[in-house]
mmCIF file of C-alpha atoms in Angstrom:
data_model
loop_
_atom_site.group_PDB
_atom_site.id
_atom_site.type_symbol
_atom_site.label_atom_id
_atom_site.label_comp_id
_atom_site.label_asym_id
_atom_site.label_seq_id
_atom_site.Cartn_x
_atom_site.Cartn_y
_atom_site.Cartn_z
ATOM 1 C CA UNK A 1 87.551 98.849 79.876
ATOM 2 C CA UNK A 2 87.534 99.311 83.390
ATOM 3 C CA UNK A 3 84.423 98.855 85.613
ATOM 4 C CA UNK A 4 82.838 101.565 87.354
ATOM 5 C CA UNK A 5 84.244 100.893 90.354
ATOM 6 C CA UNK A 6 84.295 104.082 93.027
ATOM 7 C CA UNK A 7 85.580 104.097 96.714
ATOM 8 C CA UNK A 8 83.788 106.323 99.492
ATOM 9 C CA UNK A 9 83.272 106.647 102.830
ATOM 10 C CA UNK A 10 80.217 105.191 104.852
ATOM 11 C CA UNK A 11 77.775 106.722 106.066
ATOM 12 C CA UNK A 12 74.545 105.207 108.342
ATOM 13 C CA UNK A 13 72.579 104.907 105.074
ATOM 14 C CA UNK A 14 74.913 102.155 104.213
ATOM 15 C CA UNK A 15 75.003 100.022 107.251
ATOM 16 C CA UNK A 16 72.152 97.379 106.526
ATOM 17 C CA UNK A 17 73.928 96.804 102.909
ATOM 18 C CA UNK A 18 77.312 96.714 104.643
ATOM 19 C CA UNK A 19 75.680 94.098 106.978
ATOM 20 C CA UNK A 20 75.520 91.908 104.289
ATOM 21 C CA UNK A 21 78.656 92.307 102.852
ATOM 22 C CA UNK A 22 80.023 91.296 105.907
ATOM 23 C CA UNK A 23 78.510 87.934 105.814
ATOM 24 C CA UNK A 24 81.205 87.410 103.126
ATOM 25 C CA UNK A 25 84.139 88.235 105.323
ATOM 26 C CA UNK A 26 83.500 84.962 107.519
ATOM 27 C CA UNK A 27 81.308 81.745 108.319
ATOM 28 C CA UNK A 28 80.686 82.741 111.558
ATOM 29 C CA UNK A 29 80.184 86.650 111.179
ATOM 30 C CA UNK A 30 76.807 86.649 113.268
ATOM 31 C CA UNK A 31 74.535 89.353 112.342
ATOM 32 C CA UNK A 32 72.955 92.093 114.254
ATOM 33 C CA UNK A 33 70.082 94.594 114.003
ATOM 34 C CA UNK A 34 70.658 97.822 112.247
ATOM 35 C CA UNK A 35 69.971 99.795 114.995
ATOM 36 C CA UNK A 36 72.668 97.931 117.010
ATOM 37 C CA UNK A 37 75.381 98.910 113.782
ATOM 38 C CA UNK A 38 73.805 102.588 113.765
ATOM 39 C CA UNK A 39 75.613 102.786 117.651
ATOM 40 C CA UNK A 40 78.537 101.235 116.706
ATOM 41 C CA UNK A 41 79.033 103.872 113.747
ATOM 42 C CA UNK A 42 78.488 106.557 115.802
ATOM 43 C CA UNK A 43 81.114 105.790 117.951
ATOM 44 C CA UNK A 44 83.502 104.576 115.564
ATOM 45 C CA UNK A 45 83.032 107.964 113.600
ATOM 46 C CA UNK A 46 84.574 109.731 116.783
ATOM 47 C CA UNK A 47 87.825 108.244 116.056
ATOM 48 C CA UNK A 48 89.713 111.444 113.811
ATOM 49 C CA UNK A 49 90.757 110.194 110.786
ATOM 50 C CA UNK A 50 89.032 106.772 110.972
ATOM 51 C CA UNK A 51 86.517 105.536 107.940
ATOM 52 C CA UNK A 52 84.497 102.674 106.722
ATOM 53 C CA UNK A 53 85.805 102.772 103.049
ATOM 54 C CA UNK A 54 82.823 101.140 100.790
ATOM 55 C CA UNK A 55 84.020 100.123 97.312
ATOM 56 C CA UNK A 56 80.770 99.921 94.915
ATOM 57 C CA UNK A 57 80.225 99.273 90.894
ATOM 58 C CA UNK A 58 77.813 100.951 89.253
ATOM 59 C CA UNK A 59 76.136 101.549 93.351
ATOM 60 C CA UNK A 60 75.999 98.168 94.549
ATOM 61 C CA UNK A 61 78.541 97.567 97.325
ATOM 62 C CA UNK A 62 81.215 94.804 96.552
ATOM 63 C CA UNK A 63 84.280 96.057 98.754
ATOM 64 C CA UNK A 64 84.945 97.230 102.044
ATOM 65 C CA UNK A 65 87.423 97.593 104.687
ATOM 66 C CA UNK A 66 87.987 99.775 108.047
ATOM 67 C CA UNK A 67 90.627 102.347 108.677
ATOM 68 C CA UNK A 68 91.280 103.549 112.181
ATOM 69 C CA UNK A 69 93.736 105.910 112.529
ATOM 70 C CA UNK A 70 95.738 105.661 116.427
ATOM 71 C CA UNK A 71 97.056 108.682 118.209
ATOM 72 C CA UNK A 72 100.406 107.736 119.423
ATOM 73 C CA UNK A 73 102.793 109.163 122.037
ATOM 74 C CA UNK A 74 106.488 108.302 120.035
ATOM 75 C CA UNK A 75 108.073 108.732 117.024
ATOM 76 C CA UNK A 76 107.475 112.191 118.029
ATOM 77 C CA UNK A 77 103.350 112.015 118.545
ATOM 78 C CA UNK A 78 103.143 110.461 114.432
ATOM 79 C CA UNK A 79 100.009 108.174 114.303
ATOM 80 C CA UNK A 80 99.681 105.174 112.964
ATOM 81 C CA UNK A 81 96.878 102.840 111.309
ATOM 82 C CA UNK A 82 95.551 99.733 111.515
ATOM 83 C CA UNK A 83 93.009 98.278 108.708
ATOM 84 C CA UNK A 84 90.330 95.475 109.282
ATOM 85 C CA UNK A 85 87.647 93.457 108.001
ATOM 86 C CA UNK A 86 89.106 93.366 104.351
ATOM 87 C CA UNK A 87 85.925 91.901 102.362
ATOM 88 C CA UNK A 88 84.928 91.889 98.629
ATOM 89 C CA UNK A 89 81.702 90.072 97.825
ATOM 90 C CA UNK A 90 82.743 86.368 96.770
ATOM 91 C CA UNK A 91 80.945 86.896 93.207
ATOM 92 C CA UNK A 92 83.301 90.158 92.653
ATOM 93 C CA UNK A 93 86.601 88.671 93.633
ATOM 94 C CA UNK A 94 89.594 88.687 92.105
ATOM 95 C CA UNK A 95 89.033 91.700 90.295
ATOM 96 C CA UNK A 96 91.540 94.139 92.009
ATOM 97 C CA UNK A 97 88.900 95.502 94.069
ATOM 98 C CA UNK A 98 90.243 94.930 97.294
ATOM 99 C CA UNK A 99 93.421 96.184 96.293
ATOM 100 C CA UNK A 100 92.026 99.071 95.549
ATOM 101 C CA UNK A 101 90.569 99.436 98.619
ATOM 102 C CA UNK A 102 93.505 98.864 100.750
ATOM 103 C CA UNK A 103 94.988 101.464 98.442
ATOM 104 C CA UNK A 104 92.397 103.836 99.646
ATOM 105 C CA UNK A 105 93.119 103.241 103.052
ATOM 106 C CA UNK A 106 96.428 103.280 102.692
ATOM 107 C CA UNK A 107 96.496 106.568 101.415
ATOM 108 C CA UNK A 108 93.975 107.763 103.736
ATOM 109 C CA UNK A 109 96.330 107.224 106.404
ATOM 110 C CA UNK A 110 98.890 108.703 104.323
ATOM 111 C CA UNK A 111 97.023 111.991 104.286
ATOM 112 C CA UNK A 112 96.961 111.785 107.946
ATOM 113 C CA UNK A 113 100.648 111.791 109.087
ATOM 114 C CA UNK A 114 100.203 107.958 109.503
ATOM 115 C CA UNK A 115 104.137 106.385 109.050
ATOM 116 C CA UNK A 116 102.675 103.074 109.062
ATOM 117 C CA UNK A 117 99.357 101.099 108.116
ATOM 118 C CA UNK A 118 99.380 97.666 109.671
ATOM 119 C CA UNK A 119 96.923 94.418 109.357
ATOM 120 C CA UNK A 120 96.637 91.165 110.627
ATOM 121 C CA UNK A 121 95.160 87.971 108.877
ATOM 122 C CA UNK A 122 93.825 84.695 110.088
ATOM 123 C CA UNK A 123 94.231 82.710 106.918
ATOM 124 C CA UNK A 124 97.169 80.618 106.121
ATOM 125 C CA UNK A 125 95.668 80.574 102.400
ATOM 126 C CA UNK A 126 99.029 81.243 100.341
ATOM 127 C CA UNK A 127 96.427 83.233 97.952
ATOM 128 C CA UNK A 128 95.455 85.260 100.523
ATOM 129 C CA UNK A 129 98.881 85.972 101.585
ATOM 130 C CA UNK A 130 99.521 86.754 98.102
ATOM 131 C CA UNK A 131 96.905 89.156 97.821
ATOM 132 C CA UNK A 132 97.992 91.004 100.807
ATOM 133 C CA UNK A 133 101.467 91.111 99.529
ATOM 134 C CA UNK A 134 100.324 92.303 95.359
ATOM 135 C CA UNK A 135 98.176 95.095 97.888
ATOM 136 C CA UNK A 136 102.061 96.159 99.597
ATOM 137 C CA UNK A 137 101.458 94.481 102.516
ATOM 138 C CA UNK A 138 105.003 93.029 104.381
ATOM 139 C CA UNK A 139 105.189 90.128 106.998
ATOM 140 C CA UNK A 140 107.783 92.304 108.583
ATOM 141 C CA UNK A 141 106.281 91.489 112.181
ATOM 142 C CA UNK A 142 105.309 88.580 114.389
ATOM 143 C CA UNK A 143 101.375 89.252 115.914
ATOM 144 C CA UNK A 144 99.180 87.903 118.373
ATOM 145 C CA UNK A 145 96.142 88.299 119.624
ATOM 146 C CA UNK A 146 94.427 86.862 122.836
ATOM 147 C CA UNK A 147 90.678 87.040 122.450
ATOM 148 C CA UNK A 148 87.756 87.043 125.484
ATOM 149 C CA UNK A 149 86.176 83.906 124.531
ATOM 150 C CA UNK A 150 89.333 81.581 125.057
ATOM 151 C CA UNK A 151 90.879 80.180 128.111
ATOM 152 C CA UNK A 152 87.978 81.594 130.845
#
């Protein structure tokens, strides 16, 4: 039997209990007052197509990643997406959750005209690289990043 597990979009109701989801995503995921997420949300919600996808059994959140859908001027103006912060609640892992999530997302951006859905990790955790791979994730791509907080 199959838990209840159902996938939906977020809304600022959810935000404090997404909070703390977070907290399972990294060590060093700092947290912040509601009121500074509320902000955030509202101007992550102007981005068409975009969602926070929630995954929840029986109403308690356990799952959760971010969509945003990017308007793009080749391959004949077809967007693509990029997912982040990919986080199930360590005490509900390894229970297909977050591949259903990415599932979600990935057919989200499906649904709008997305031709690709990309992510980046920072683990080197072959389990991790698994998941993403059992999800139909590819290392088809080299990435970098360069972040504020180094070399200044």
């Amino acid at each position: 039997m199959r838990d209840a597990f159902t996938i939906r979009e977020a809304g600022t109701d959810d935000l404090a209990s997404l909070l703390e989801l977070y907290t399972h995503l990294t060590i060093n995921n700092l947290p912040f007052s509601v009121e500074t997420a509320e902000d955030i949300f509202r101007r992550f919600s102007l981005y068409d197509g975009s969602a926070l996808l929630l995954g929840e059994v029986d109403g308690e959140l356990v799952a959760s990643c971010a969509l945003v859908v990017i308007p793009n001027l080749t391959r004949g103006g077809t967007p693509y997406a990029l997912v982040e912060n990919v986080v199930t609640h360590t005490d509900h892992r390894c229970r297909g959750y977050g591949k259903r999530i990415l599932d979600a997302a990935s057919q989200r951006a499906w649904d709008q005209g997305c031709y690709k859905v990309m992510l980046m990790t920072g683990s080197k955790k072959p389990a991790t690289l698994a998941f993403y791979e059992r999800a139909g994730f590819r290392q088809t791509k080299t990435g970098f990043q360069k972040r504020a907080d180094e070399g200044r």
